XYZ file of C-alpha atoms in Angstrom:
112
model
C -1.233 -9.638 -11.397
C -2.641 -12.340 -13.601
C -5.381 -14.882 -12.962
C -6.052 -17.630 -15.506
C -3.936 -15.799 -18.072
C -5.837 -12.527 -17.693
C -4.444 -9.285 -16.247
C -6.508 -8.482 -13.158
C -4.450 -6.067 -11.056
C -1.073 -4.675 -10.170
C 1.232 -3.720 -7.321
C 4.351 -1.590 -7.112
C 6.306 0.993 -5.153
C 7.646 4.474 -5.743
C 10.971 4.610 -3.875
C 11.890 7.744 -1.975
C 15.052 9.717 -2.701
C 17.494 11.909 -0.816
C 16.537 12.156 2.848
C 13.555 9.858 2.153
C 15.540 7.097 0.447
C 14.810 4.734 3.366
C 11.141 4.579 2.369
C 8.760 3.997 -0.492
C 5.074 4.406 -1.272
C 3.055 1.294 -2.071
C 0.269 1.269 -4.635
C -2.003 -1.509 -5.869
C -5.241 -2.136 -7.722
C -7.470 -5.113 -8.399
C -10.244 -5.570 -10.953
C -13.715 -5.339 -9.440
C -14.726 -8.914 -10.276
C -11.876 -10.175 -8.064
C -12.818 -8.104 -4.998
C -13.753 -9.821 -1.740
C -11.661 -12.949 -2.320
C -8.618 -12.007 -0.229
C -6.416 -11.833 -3.322
C -4.817 -8.462 -2.626
C -4.340 -9.305 1.058
C -2.258 -12.314 -0.008
C -0.367 -10.342 -2.663
C 0.568 -7.567 -0.203
C 1.555 -10.222 2.376
C 4.144 -11.561 -0.072
C 5.169 -8.300 -1.737
C 5.650 -5.952 1.251
C 8.381 -7.900 3.081
C 10.072 -8.813 -0.202
C 10.262 -5.230 -1.480
C 11.387 -3.905 1.907
C 14.250 -6.424 1.953
C 15.086 -6.021 -1.735
C 15.289 -2.208 -1.554
C 16.578 -1.975 2.032
C 13.507 -0.019 3.147
C 12.644 0.937 6.715
C 9.299 2.548 5.859
C 6.614 1.456 3.421
C 3.728 3.922 3.193
C 0.329 3.635 1.530
C -2.779 5.768 1.215
C -6.389 4.798 0.575
C -9.452 6.930 -0.031
C -11.792 7.065 2.961
C -14.533 5.446 0.880
C -12.471 2.263 0.417
C -12.503 0.370 3.728
C -11.610 -2.930 2.010
C -8.273 -1.501 0.886
C -7.621 -0.215 4.415
C -8.259 -3.761 5.726
C -5.683 -5.128 3.256
C -3.081 -2.847 4.832
C -4.128 -3.385 8.450
C -4.096 -7.161 7.930
C -0.511 -6.872 6.679
C 1.084 -5.032 9.588
C 0.473 -1.448 8.456
C -0.532 1.114 11.082
C -2.908 3.969 10.367
C -1.023 7.225 10.881
C -3.514 9.904 9.980
C -5.716 11.606 7.420
C -4.775 13.769 4.476
C -7.818 15.978 3.932
C -9.109 16.863 0.459
C -6.043 15.196 -1.063
C -7.554 13.669 -4.213
C -9.796 15.175 -6.874
C -11.731 12.306 -8.461
C -14.918 12.481 -10.497
C -15.240 16.186 -9.713
C -15.147 15.669 -5.937
C -12.435 16.099 -3.301
C -11.664 13.006 -1.237
C -9.705 12.440 1.962
C -6.909 9.863 2.143
C -6.215 7.580 5.091
C -2.437 7.274 5.584
C -0.762 4.013 6.616
C 2.806 2.776 7.075
C 4.677 -0.407 7.843
C 8.012 0.113 9.606
C 11.154 -1.863 10.235
C 13.276 -1.134 13.341
C 16.082 1.418 13.016
C 18.983 1.035 13.462
C 19.253 -2.430 11.915
C 19.189 -5.153 14.544
C 17.508 -3.019 17.224
């Protein structure tokens, strides 16, 4: 992501493979000075349906640390549903953190 010619964030997916090839995991980040402006909500609104169509995905998953409610709102505001909690999943700054798990689904089989 670029604002006024300056890199300020990013978004991408890690596609699944084998029996999980119908899905991908979404990841994104945004520089702190751009928080609270709805930027990432708008980016995910454009990116999620595009990448699902482009890659033929039926499941787009994402995880956010429990201490990041703004990121959870980005997902909830873009049609993701909270599916659960992955406890002590991330070791950051010498501490274990839980992850909230979200997904956005498309109907299977196609056309149903």
